[in-house]
């Protein structure tokens, strides 16, 4: 669905009530600029990117501008909110490589804080996993930078809040009525824990999901999982042939994420996260995948191609949260893909610098290393 | 004989009356004096008397449940925190994601822990184990934690008997070491009620570090419904 087409309608739809009572409408503006410059040290022996068939440059840059506008108006308990988050992206400082999208563009009506109706493009906030969220069927985070602003999905969303939880109904429209997706989600909050169950009707497929998290004095433990009768992963046949998701045997696949974080003190913390994907490559399939590269490179994932992935990180930070140093590690138990990634973050007022490096240590890797400098500023 | 009987009866009743005179519930008085359901807070974090960072926060409370909404600086705008007694969450606007927080984690680079700021109920967490009167108008109270889940094992509070407000408090570890001190400063607002206007939290282990919190537009009551203090509302 072309969200931009709907964007203007939503904008107008929202502005009319806001402007009709303009004196009490509250407008807020924010501008965020992020620039990431990266050095890509290619692995010339890479089997995935033989002869640099992916056409990866040694230096790359991406500059993003996010203008954010929020407006709110209250009529005797009925609150109307408009949120517009634009994104102007430029690649490699090339003037022909500029594009504009709305990351979010929605309007919400809230009745007495208990009932919320949302129409428009909005990010989905499903799941408790820090890096991976199998319940979020629409978009996955970049595990190397989880705080990236993700793209929203066009939706009609109703939430009913209770003191111990909430019930959510989603409709995700598409061009044809038969392609619409629907979802129902129930969230519960209890003593030190919260949990949710969800069911999704995704065109002709179904997905049932759950997530749960528990909070202690110094630690957080969480788990999230889905069972679904579709797959987005390709498989490798015995002869090395690629089996596309739509041709895979119709059956239920599970994907599970579990993790925990621990704060030793104000300066030191650690996190572990594990992901299991039933529809990804088994150990013996990894060998076939490697054997028939680069024809099967569509399966390639820089973090992991196998069923089991482990993530571990340790963080040392200044007690005033002005800077922090993280060491992050990703490991695929079947393909032995190993990535070690140090990250240094320095903050001063509304300005932030991130220096990160990713060191790849496997023949599957496209790079020997990637080093990035990211500058961001909030106004 | 009748007079003697009445005299004995009066003596008996008066004796019992004097026995029934109990001390005020100081912990409830402290909780009451610090209770506000709305406040605009400016939090300033200092190191060696130099301002390191600040936050401007809108604070909402209903009984034990608290919610904070960050207004400034721009990099934190839209961030929200919620404590519903046993859980604590933070909403991150850039990812529209809610993450659960450990209660004893330091609060956003300040000298306070999440629990210090998001759970302020002395009567629930502590027992009054002793009191002394260093000054005629000031009482020193000694509090002991009811269980180990509480941030500090022992707390000493200087309590103003005339105004029924805490003036300062010292927090001690299990080993008896002084960890933090808090100083309370009050201001009478137009509704003639005395509200805390400033709180200074000093990390005694660090020595050179302190956090100042300025309270504005304090209200004893606000009209947010109970669902405003739920995880679902935090995401809206």
Coordinates of C-alpha atoms in Angstrom, one line a residue:
Chain A
X1 CA 0.0 0.0 0.0
X2 CA 1.3 3.4 -0.9
X3 CA 1.2 5.1 2.5
X4 CA 2.0 8.5 1.0
X5 CA -1.4 8.4 -0.8
X6 CA -3.2 7.8 2.4
X7 CA -0.8 10.2 4.2
X8 CA -2.4 13.4 2.8
X9 CA -5.9 12.2 3.7
X10 CA -4.9 11.4 7.2
X11 CA -3.2 14.7 7.6
X12 CA -6.2 16.6 6.3
X13 CA -8.5 14.5 8.4
X14 CA -6.5 15.3 11.5
X15 CA -5.9 18.9 10.8
X16 CA -9.6 19.7 10.4
X17 CA -10.6 19.1 14.0
X18 CA -7.3 20.5 15.3
X19 CA -7.7 23.7 13.4
X20 CA -11.3 24.1 14.2
X21 CA -10.4 24.7 17.8
X22 CA -6.9 26.1 17.0
X23 CA -6.4 28.1 20.2
X24 CA -6.3 25.1 22.4
X25 CA -4.4 22.8 20.0
X26 CA -0.9 22.1 21.3
X27 CA 1.8 21.8 18.6
X28 CA 5.3 20.4 19.2
X29 CA 8.2 20.1 16.8
X30 CA 11.4 18.2 16.8
X31 CA 14.2 17.8 14.3
X32 CA 16.7 14.9 14.3
X33 CA 19.8 14.7 12.1
X34 CA 21.8 11.5 11.8
X35 CA 24.9 11.0 9.7
X36 CA 26.6 7.6 9.4
X37 CA 29.9 7.2 7.6
X38 CA 31.2 3.7 7.2
X39 CA 34.4 2.0 6.0
X40 CA 33.8 -1.4 4.6
X41 CA 36.9 -3.7 4.6
X42 CA 35.7 -6.3 2.1
X43 CA 36.8 -9.9 2.4
X44 CA 38.2 -10.6 -1.0
X45 CA 38.0 -14.4 -0.4
X46 CA 34.3 -14.2 0.5
X47 CA 32.3 -17.0 -1.2
X48 CA 29.0 -15.0 -0.8
X49 CA 30.4 -11.9 -2.5
X50 CA 32.7 -13.4 -5.1
X51 CA 34.3 -10.7 -7.2
X52 CA 32.3 -8.1 -5.3
X53 CA 29.1 -9.1 -7.1
X54 CA 27.2 -7.1 -4.5
X55 CA 29.0 -4.0 -5.7
X56 CA 29.9 -2.8 -2.2
X57 CA 31.9 0.4 -2.0
X58 CA 34.8 0.7 0.5
X59 CA 33.3 3.9 1.8
X60 CA 29.6 4.5 2.3
X61 CA 27.5 7.2 4.0
X62 CA 23.9 7.7 4.9
X63 CA 22.5 11.0 6.1
X64 CA 19.0 11.2 7.5
X65 CA 16.8 14.1 8.6
X66 CA 13.7 13.4 10.7
X67 CA 11.3 16.3 11.0
X68 CA 8.7 15.3 13.7
X69 CA 5.4 17.2 14.3
X70 CA 3.0 16.3 17.1
X71 CA -0.3 18.1 17.7
X72 CA -2.9 17.4 20.3
X73 CA -6.3 18.8 21.2
X74 CA -8.7 17.9 24.0
X75 CA -12.5 18.3 23.8
X76 CA -14.0 17.3 27.1
X77 CA -12.2 14.0 27.4
X78 CA -11.9 13.2 23.7
X79 CA -8.2 13.7 22.9
X80 CA -7.1 14.0 19.2
X81 CA -3.4 13.5 18.4
X82 CA -1.6 13.8 15.2
X83 CA 1.9 12.5 14.7
X84 CA 3.9 13.0 11.6
X85 CA 7.5 11.7 11.4
X86 CA 9.2 12.4 8.0
X87 CA 12.4 10.9 6.8
X88 CA 14.7 12.5 4.3
X89 CA 17.5 10.2 3.4
X90 CA 20.6 10.8 1.3
X91 CA 23.1 8.1 0.3
X92 CA 26.8 8.9 -0.2
X93 CA 26.2 12.6 -0.4
X94 CA 24.9 12.1 -3.9
X95 CA 22.3 14.8 -4.9
X96 CA 20.4 12.3 -7.1
X97 CA 20.1 9.9 -4.2
X98 CA 17.6 11.7 -2.0
X99 CA 14.3 10.2 -1.0
X100 CA 11.5 11.3 1.3
X101 CA 9.1 9.0 3.2
X102 CA 6.8 9.2 6.2
X103 CA 8.1 6.8 8.8
X104 CA 4.9 7.6 10.8
X105 CA 1.8 9.5 9.9
X106 CA -1.2 8.8 12.0
X107 CA -4.1 10.3 13.9
X108 CA -5.4 9.0 17.2
X109 CA -8.6 9.6 19.1
X110 CA -8.5 8.8 22.8
X111 CA -11.6 8.7 25.0
X112 CA -10.9 9.2 28.7
X113 CA -7.5 7.5 28.5
X114 CA -9.3 4.1 28.2
X115 CA -10.2 3.8 24.5
X116 CA -7.8 4.6 21.7
X117 CA -8.5 4.5 18.0
X118 CA -5.5 5.0 15.6
X119 CA -5.6 5.4 11.8
X120 CA -2.4 5.7 9.8
X121 CA 1.1 4.6 9.5
X122 CA 2.6 3.7 12.8
X123 CA 5.4 1.6 14.2
X124 CA 4.5 -1.8 15.7
X125 CA 5.7 -2.2 19.2
X126 CA 5.3 -5.9 19.6
X127 CA 7.6 -8.2 21.5
X128 CA 9.9 -8.2 24.5
X129 CA 13.2 -9.3 22.7
X130 CA 15.9 -6.7 22.7
X131 CA 17.4 -7.7 19.3
X132 CA 14.9 -10.0 17.7
X133 CA 11.1 -9.8 17.8
X134 CA 9.5 -12.8 16.1
X135 CA 6.0 -11.6 17.1
X136 CA 6.6 -8.5 14.9
X137 CA 5.7 -10.1 11.6
X138 CA 6.2 -6.8 9.7
X139 CA 9.7 -5.5 10.2
X140 CA 12.8 -6.5 12.2
X141 CA 15.3 -4.2 13.9
X142 CA 18.9 -3.9 12.8
X143 CA 20.6 -6.0 15.5
X144 CA 23.7 -3.8 15.2
X145 CA 21.7 -0.7 16.1
X146 CA 18.5 -1.5 17.8
X147 CA 17.6 2.1 18.4
X148 CA 17.1 2.9 14.7
X149 CA 13.8 4.6 13.9
X150 CA 11.8 1.9 12.1
X151 CA 9.2 2.4 9.4
X152 CA 5.5 2.2 10.4
X153 CA 2.8 0.0 8.9
X154 CA -0.5 1.3 7.7
X155 CA -3.1 0.2 10.3
X156 CA -6.4 0.7 11.9
X157 CA -5.9 0.0 15.6
X158 CA -8.2 0.0 18.6
X159 CA -7.0 -0.4 22.2
X160 CA -9.1 -0.8 25.2
X161 CA -7.2 -0.4 28.5
X162 CA -8.0 -2.1 31.8
X163 CA -6.1 -1.6 35.1
X164 CA -4.6 -5.1 34.7
X165 CA -4.0 -5.2 30.9
X166 CA -5.3 -4.2 27.5
X167 CA -7.0 -5.6 24.5
X168 CA -5.9 -4.6 21.0
X169 CA -7.5 -5.1 17.6
X170 CA -5.6 -4.4 14.4
X171 CA -6.6 -4.2 10.8
X172 CA -3.8 -3.9 8.2
X173 CA -5.4 -2.8 4.9
X174 CA -4.0 -3.7 1.5
X175 CA -5.1 -2.9 -2.0
X176 CA -7.5 -5.9 -2.1
X177 CA -9.8 -6.8 0.6
X178 CA -8.7 -10.4 0.5
X179 CA -5.2 -9.3 1.3
X180 CA -6.1 -7.5 4.5
X181 CA -4.4 -8.8 7.7
X182 CA -6.1 -8.8 11.1
X183 CA -4.8 -9.2 14.6
X184 CA -6.0 -9.6 18.1
X185 CA -3.6 -9.0 21.1
X186 CA -4.2 -9.3 24.8
X187 CA -1.7 -7.9 27.2
X188 CA -1.6 -8.7 31.0
X189 CA 0.3 -7.1 33.8
X190 CA 0.9 -8.9 37.1
X191 CA 3.2 -8.9 40.0
X192 CA 6.7 -8.1 38.6
X193 CA 5.7 -9.6 35.2
X194 CA 3.8 -8.8 32.1
X195 CA 2.8 -11.0 29.3
X196 CA 0.8 -11.0 26.0
X197 CA -0.7 -13.4 23.6
X198 CA -1.5 -12.5 20.0
X199 CA -3.1 -14.0 17.0
X200 CA -2.6 -12.8 13.4
X201 CA -4.5 -13.6 10.3
X202 CA -1.9 -12.7 7.7
X203 CA -3.6 -12.9 4.3
X204 CA -4.0 -16.7 4.0
X205 CA -1.6 -17.5 6.8
X206 CA -1.9 -17.6 10.6
X207 CA 0.5 -16.8 13.4
X208 CA 0.0 -17.3 17.1
X209 CA 2.5 -15.5 19.4
X210 CA 3.3 -14.8 23.0
X211 CA 5.7 -12.7 25.0
X212 CA 6.6 -12.5 28.7
X213 CA 9.0 -10.5 30.8
X214 CA 9.9 -10.6 34.5
X215 CA 11.6 -7.8 36.4
X216 CA 13.8 -8.3 39.5
X217 CA 15.7 -5.8 41.5
X218 CA 18.8 -6.0 39.3
X219 CA 17.8 -8.3 36.4
X220 CA 15.2 -8.6 33.7
X221 CA 14.3 -11.9 32.0
X222 CA 12.2 -12.2 28.9
X223 CA 10.9 -14.6 26.3
X224 CA 9.0 -14.3 23.1
X225 CA 7.8 -16.8 20.5
X226 CA 5.5 -17.6 17.6
X227 CA 4.0 -20.6 15.8
X228 CA 3.1 -19.9 12.2
X229 CA 2.2 -21.8 9.1
X230 CA 4.4 -19.8 6.8
X231 CA 8.1 -19.1 6.4
X232 CA 10.0 -16.2 5.0
X233 CA 13.3 -18.2 4.8
X234 CA 14.6 -20.2 1.8
X235 CA 15.9 -23.7 2.1
X236 CA 18.7 -25.5 0.2
X237 CA 17.8 -28.8 -1.5
X238 CA 20.0 -31.9 -1.6
X239 CA 21.3 -30.9 -5.0
X240 CA 21.9 -27.3 -3.8
X241 CA 18.7 -26.0 -5.4
X242 CA 17.0 -23.1 -3.8
X243 CA 13.6 -23.8 -2.2
X244 CA 11.6 -20.6 -2.0
X245 CA 9.3 -19.9 1.0
X246 CA 6.1 -20.3 -1.0
X247 CA 7.3 -23.8 -2.1
X248 CA 8.2 -25.0 1.3
X249 CA 6.0 -27.8 2.9
X250 CA 3.0 -26.3 4.5
X251 CA 3.5 -26.8 8.3
X252 CA 3.9 -24.9 11.5
X253 CA 7.2 -23.4 12.3
X254 CA 8.3 -22.0 15.6
X255 CA 10.6 -19.1 16.4
X256 CA 11.6 -18.4 19.9
X257 CA 13.7 -15.7 21.6
X258 CA 14.7 -15.6 25.2
X259 CA 17.1 -13.4 27.1
X260 CA 18.1 -11.7 30.3
X261 CA 20.0 -8.6 31.3
X262 CA 21.7 -7.9 34.6
X263 CA 22.9 -4.6 36.2
X264 CA 25.8 -5.4 38.4
X265 CA 26.0 -1.7 39.5
X266 CA 25.5 1.8 38.1
X267 CA 28.4 1.3 35.6
X268 CA 28.4 -2.4 34.6
X269 CA 25.7 -4.4 32.9
X270 CA 25.5 -7.6 30.7
X271 CA 22.9 -9.1 28.4
X272 CA 22.4 -12.6 26.9
X273 CA 19.9 -13.3 24.1
X274 CA 19.2 -16.6 22.3
X275 CA 17.1 -17.1 19.1
X276 CA 15.8 -20.3 17.7
X277 CA 14.3 -20.3 14.1
X278 CA 12.9 -23.7 13.1
X279 CA 12.7 -22.8 9.5
X280 CA 16.3 -21.8 9.1
X281 CA 19.2 -24.0 8.1
X282 CA 20.1 -27.2 9.9
X283 CA 23.8 -28.1 10.4
X284 CA 23.9 -30.4 7.3
X285 CA 22.1 -27.8 5.2
X286 CA 24.7 -25.1 6.1
X287 CA 27.2 -27.3 4.3
X288 CA 25.0 -27.5 1.2
X289 CA 24.5 -23.8 1.4
X290 CA 28.2 -23.1 1.4
X291 CA 28.8 -25.6 -1.3
X292 CA 26.5 -23.9 -3.8
X293 CA 27.4 -20.3 -3.2
X294 CA 27.0 -17.7 -4.6
X295 CA 23.9 -19.1 -6.4
X296 CA 22.2 -19.4 -3.0
X297 CA 23.3 -16.1 -1.6
X298 CA 19.6 -15.0 -1.2
X299 CA 19.7 -17.1 2.0
X300 CA 22.7 -15.2 3.3
X301 CA 22.3 -13.3 6.6
X302 CA 25.4 -11.5 8.0
X303 CA 24.5 -12.5 11.5
X304 CA 23.3 -16.1 11.1
X305 CA 21.9 -18.5 8.6
X306 CA 21.4 -21.4 11.0
X307 CA 18.7 -22.3 13.5
X308 CA 20.5 -21.2 16.6
X309 CA 21.9 -17.7 17.3
X310 CA 23.5 -16.4 20.5
X311 CA 24.1 -12.8 21.4
X312 CA 26.1 -11.6 24.4
X313 CA 27.1 -8.1 25.4
X314 CA 28.8 -6.3 28.3
X315 CA 28.5 -2.7 28.9
X316 CA 30.6 -0.3 30.9
X317 CA 29.3 3.2 31.3
X318 CA 30.0 6.4 33.0
X319 CA 27.7 6.7 36.1
X320 CA 26.4 10.0 34.7
X321 CA 25.6 8.2 31.4
X322 CA 27.8 10.6 29.4
X323 CA 29.6 7.7 27.6
X324 CA 29.5 4.0 27.4
X325 CA 31.5 1.1 25.9
X326 CA 29.9 -2.1 24.8
X327 CA 31.3 -5.3 23.5
X328 CA 28.7 -7.3 21.5
X329 CA 29.1 -10.8 20.2
X330 CA 26.9 -12.7 17.8
X331 CA 27.4 -16.4 17.2
X332 CA 25.7 -18.9 15.0
X333 CA 26.0 -22.4 16.5
X334 CA 25.6 -24.2 13.1
X335 CA 27.4 -22.0 10.6
X336 CA 30.0 -20.8 13.2
X337 CA 29.4 -17.2 12.0
X338 CA 31.0 -15.0 14.7
X339 CA 30.9 -11.3 14.9
X340 CA 32.6 -9.3 17.6
X341 CA 31.5 -5.7 17.7
X342 CA 32.9 -3.0 20.1
X343 CA 30.7 0.2 20.3
X344 CA 31.6 3.5 22.0
X345 CA 28.9 6.1 22.6
X346 CA 29.6 9.6 23.8
X347 CA 26.7 12.1 24.6
X348 CA 26.8 15.8 25.3
X349 CA 23.5 17.6 25.7
X350 CA 21.6 16.9 22.4
X351 CA 24.6 15.7 20.5
X352 CA 25.7 12.0 20.3
X353 CA 28.7 10.3 18.7
X354 CA 28.8 6.5 18.1
X355 CA 31.9 4.7 17.0
X356 CA 31.4 1.1 16.2
X357 CA 33.2 -1.7 14.5
X358 CA 32.1 -5.1 13.4
X359 CA 34.8 -7.8 13.1
X360 CA 33.7 -10.8 11.1
X361 CA 35.5 -14.1 11.6
X362 CA 34.1 -16.6 9.1
X363 CA 34.5 -17.6 5.5
X364 CA 30.8 -16.7 5.0
X365 CA 31.4 -13.1 5.8
X366 CA 31.3 -10.4 3.1
X367 CA 33.5 -8.2 5.2
X368 CA 36.6 -8.6 7.3
X369 CA 35.4 -5.6 9.2
X370 CA 33.1 -2.6 9.1
X371 CA 33.8 0.5 11.0
X372 CA 31.2 3.3 11.3
X373 CA 31.1 6.7 12.8
X374 CA 27.6 8.0 13.5
X375 CA 26.8 11.6 14.5
X376 CA 23.3 12.5 15.7
X377 CA 21.8 15.8 16.9
X378 CA 18.4 16.6 18.3
X379 CA 16.8 20.0 18.1
Chain B
X1 CA -18.2 5.8 99.8
X2 CA -19.9 6.9 96.6
X3 CA -17.5 9.8 96.3
X4 CA -14.5 7.4 96.8
X5 CA -15.9 5.0 94.2
X6 CA -16.3 7.9 91.7
X7 CA -12.8 9.1 92.5
X8 CA -11.4 5.6 91.9
X9 CA -13.4 5.3 88.7
X10 CA -12.1 8.7 87.4
X11 CA -8.5 7.8 88.3
X12 CA -8.9 4.4 86.5
X13 CA -10.3 6.1 83.4
X14 CA -7.7 8.8 83.4
X15 CA -5.0 6.3 83.8
X16 CA -6.3 4.3 80.9
X17 CA -6.7 7.5 78.8
X18 CA -3.1 8.5 79.4
X19 CA -2.0 4.9 78.4
X20 CA -4.0 5.2 75.2
X21 CA -2.2 8.4 74.1
X22 CA 0.0 7.1 71.3
X23 CA 2.6 8.8 69.3
X24 CA 1.6 10.0 65.9
X25 CA 2.3 7.7 62.9
X26 CA 5.3 9.6 61.7
X27 CA 5.9 7.4 58.6
X28 CA 2.3 8.1 57.5
X29 CA 2.9 11.8 58.1
X30 CA 6.1 11.8 56.0
X31 CA 4.3 9.9 53.2
X32 CA 1.5 12.4 53.4
X33 CA 3.8 15.5 53.3
X34 CA 5.7 14.2 50.3
X35 CA 2.6 13.1 48.4
X36 CA 1.8 15.1 45.3
X37 CA -0.2 13.7 42.3
X38 CA 1.3 16.2 39.8
X39 CA 4.5 18.2 39.7
X40 CA 6.7 19.7 37.1
X41 CA 10.3 18.6 38.0
X42 CA 13.6 20.0 36.8
X43 CA 16.3 17.5 37.7
X44 CA 20.0 18.7 37.7
X45 CA 22.9 16.4 38.1
X46 CA 26.2 17.9 39.4
X47 CA 29.7 16.7 39.6
X48 CA 32.2 18.9 41.5
X49 CA 29.6 21.7 41.5
X50 CA 29.5 21.6 37.7
X51 CA 26.1 20.8 35.9
X52 CA 26.6 17.6 34.0
X53 CA 23.1 17.1 32.7
X54 CA 19.5 18.0 33.3
X55 CA 16.0 16.7 32.7
X56 CA 12.6 18.5 32.7
X57 CA 9.9 16.0 33.7
X58 CA 6.2 16.0 34.2
X59 CA 5.4 13.8 37.2
X60 CA 2.1 12.1 37.8
X61 CA 1.1 9.9 40.7
X62 CA -1.9 8.0 42.0
X63 CA -1.3 6.3 45.4
X64 CA 1.7 4.1 44.8
X65 CA 1.7 4.3 41.0
X66 CA 3.9 6.9 39.4
X67 CA 4.5 8.1 35.8
X68 CA 7.1 10.4 34.5
X69 CA 7.1 12.1 31.0
X70 CA 10.4 13.7 29.8
X71 CA 10.0 17.1 28.2
X72 CA 13.6 18.2 28.0
X73 CA 16.4 17.9 26.8
X74 CA 15.4 17.3 23.1
X75 CA 17.3 14.0 23.0
X76 CA 15.0 12.6 25.7
X77 CA 11.8 14.2 24.7
X78 CA 8.9 11.8 24.6
X79 CA 10.6 9.2 26.9
X80 CA 8.2 8.0 29.6
X81 CA 8.6 5.9 32.8
X82 CA 6.1 4.1 34.8
X83 CA 6.1 2.3 38.2
X84 CA 3.0 0.3 39.2
X85 CA 4.5 -0.8 42.6
X86 CA 6.0 -4.0 41.4
X87 CA 7.0 -3.2 37.8
X88 CA 9.0 -0.5 36.2
X89 CA 9.0 0.3 32.4
X90 CA 10.5 2.9 30.1
X91 CA 8.9 3.9 26.8
X92 CA 11.4 4.9 24.1
X93 CA 9.8 7.1 21.5
X94 CA 12.4 6.5 18.8
X95 CA 11.6 2.8 18.6
X96 CA 8.0 3.0 20.0
X97 CA 9.2 0.3 22.3
X98 CA 8.7 -0.3 26.0
X99 CA 11.5 -1.9 28.0
X100 CA 11.3 -3.3 31.6
X101 CA 13.7 -1.8 34.1
X102 CA 15.4 -3.3 37.2
X103 CA 14.3 -1.4 40.3
X104 CA 17.7 -0.9 41.7
X105 CA 19.3 0.5 38.5
X106 CA 20.6 4.1 38.7
X107 CA 18.0 6.6 37.4
X108 CA 19.3 8.0 34.1
X109 CA 22.8 8.9 35.3
X110 CA 21.6 10.6 38.5
X111 CA 22.5 9.9 42.1
X112 CA 19.1 8.3 42.7
X113 CA 18.0 4.8 41.8
X114 CA 14.9 4.0 39.9
X115 CA 13.4 2.9 43.2
X116 CA 14.4 6.1 45.0
X117 CA 12.3 8.2 42.6
X118 CA 9.6 5.9 41.6
X119 CA 8.7 4.4 44.9
X120 CA 8.3 6.7 47.9
X121 CA 6.3 5.0 50.6
X122 CA 8.0 4.8 53.9
X123 CA 5.1 3.3 55.8
X124 CA 5.0 0.4 53.4
X125 CA 8.7 -0.4 53.2
X126 CA 10.1 0.6 56.7
X127 CA 9.4 0.1 60.4
X128 CA 10.1 2.9 62.9
X129 CA 12.5 1.4 65.3
X130 CA 13.7 4.4 67.3
X131 CA 13.4 8.1 67.8
X132 CA 15.2 10.8 69.7
X133 CA 14.8 14.6 70.1
X134 CA 18.0 16.4 69.3
X135 CA 16.1 19.7 69.3
X136 CA 12.8 20.7 70.8
X137 CA 11.0 21.1 67.5
X138 CA 12.9 18.4 65.6
X139 CA 12.7 14.6 66.1
X140 CA 15.2 12.1 64.8
X141 CA 13.5 8.9 63.5
X142 CA 15.3 5.7 62.8
X143 CA 13.8 3.4 60.2
X144 CA 14.6 -0.2 59.4
X145 CA 13.7 -1.9 56.1
X146 CA 10.9 -4.5 56.3
X147 CA 12.7 -6.7 53.8
X148 CA 15.9 -6.9 51.7
X149 CA 14.1 -5.8 48.5
X150 CA 14.1 -2.2 49.8
X151 CA 17.0 -0.1 48.5
X152 CA 18.4 0.9 52.0
X153 CA 18.6 -1.2 55.1
X154 CA 18.4 1.7 57.5
X155 CA 17.2 5.3 57.2
X156 CA 17.5 8.2 59.7
X157 CA 15.1 11.1 59.2
X158 CA 15.0 14.5 60.8
X159 CA 11.3 15.3 61.3
X160 CA 9.9 18.8 61.9
X161 CA 7.3 18.3 64.7
X162 CA 5.7 21.7 64.2
X163 CA 5.1 21.4 60.4
X164 CA 4.9 17.6 60.3
X165 CA 7.5 17.4 57.4
X166 CA 10.8 15.5 56.9
X167 CA 13.8 17.9 56.7
X168 CA 16.5 15.5 55.7
X169 CA 17.3 11.8 55.6
X170 CA 20.4 9.6 55.6
X171 CA 20.4 6.2 54.0
X172 CA 22.6 3.4 55.2
X173 CA 23.7 0.1 53.7
X174 CA 23.3 -3.4 55.3
X175 CA 26.9 -2.9 56.8
X176 CA 25.9 0.5 58.3
X177 CA 27.8 2.6 55.8
X178 CA 26.2 6.0 54.8
X179 CA 25.3 5.7 51.1
X180 CA 23.1 8.8 50.4
X181 CA 21.7 11.8 52.0
X182 CA 18.6 13.8 51.0
X183 CA 17.7 17.3 52.0
X184 CA 14.1 18.6 51.6
X185 CA 13.2 22.3 51.1
X186 CA 9.6 23.5 51.2
X187 CA 7.6 26.3 49.9
X188 CA 4.0 27.4 50.6
X189 CA 1.9 27.5 47.5
X190 CA -1.1 29.8 46.8
X191 CA -3.5 27.0 48.2
X192 CA -1.8 27.5 51.6
X193 CA -0.4 24.0 51.6
X194 CA 3.3 23.4 52.2
X195 CA 4.8 21.6 49.2
X196 CA 8.3 20.2 48.7
X197 CA 10.0 22.7 46.3
X198 CA 13.5 21.2 46.2
X199 CA 15.2 17.9 47.0
X200 CA 19.0 17.5 47.0
X201 CA 20.2 13.9 46.8
X202 CA 23.9 13.5 47.6
X203 CA 25.8 10.3 46.9
X204 CA 28.1 10.0 50.0
X205 CA 30.1 7.2 48.4
X206 CA 31.1 9.4 45.5
X207 CA 31.5 12.6 47.6
X208 CA 31.6 15.1 44.8
X209 CA 28.3 14.2 43.2
X210 CA 24.8 15.4 43.9
X211 CA 21.4 15.7 42.2
X212 CA 19.0 18.6 42.7
X213 CA 15.3 18.3 41.9
X214 CA 13.1 21.4 41.7
X215 CA 9.4 20.9 42.0
X216 CA 6.9 23.3 40.4
X217 CA 3.1 23.5 40.1
X218 CA 2.6 20.8 42.7
X219 CA -0.9 19.5 43.0
X220 CA -2.2 17.1 45.7
X221 CA -4.8 15.8 43.3
X222 CA -5.0 15.3 39.5
X223 CA -7.8 13.8 37.5
X224 CA -6.0 11.1 35.5
X225 CA -7.8 7.8 35.6
X226 CA -6.3 4.6 36.9
X227 CA -5.6 3.3 33.4
X228 CA -3.2 6.2 32.8
X229 CA -0.9 4.3 35.1
X230 CA -0.8 1.1 33.1
X231 CA 1.6 -0.4 30.6
X232 CA -0.9 0.0 27.8
X233 CA -1.3 3.7 28.4
X234 CA 2.5 4.2 28.4
X235 CA 2.6 3.1 24.8
X236 CA -0.1 5.5 23.6

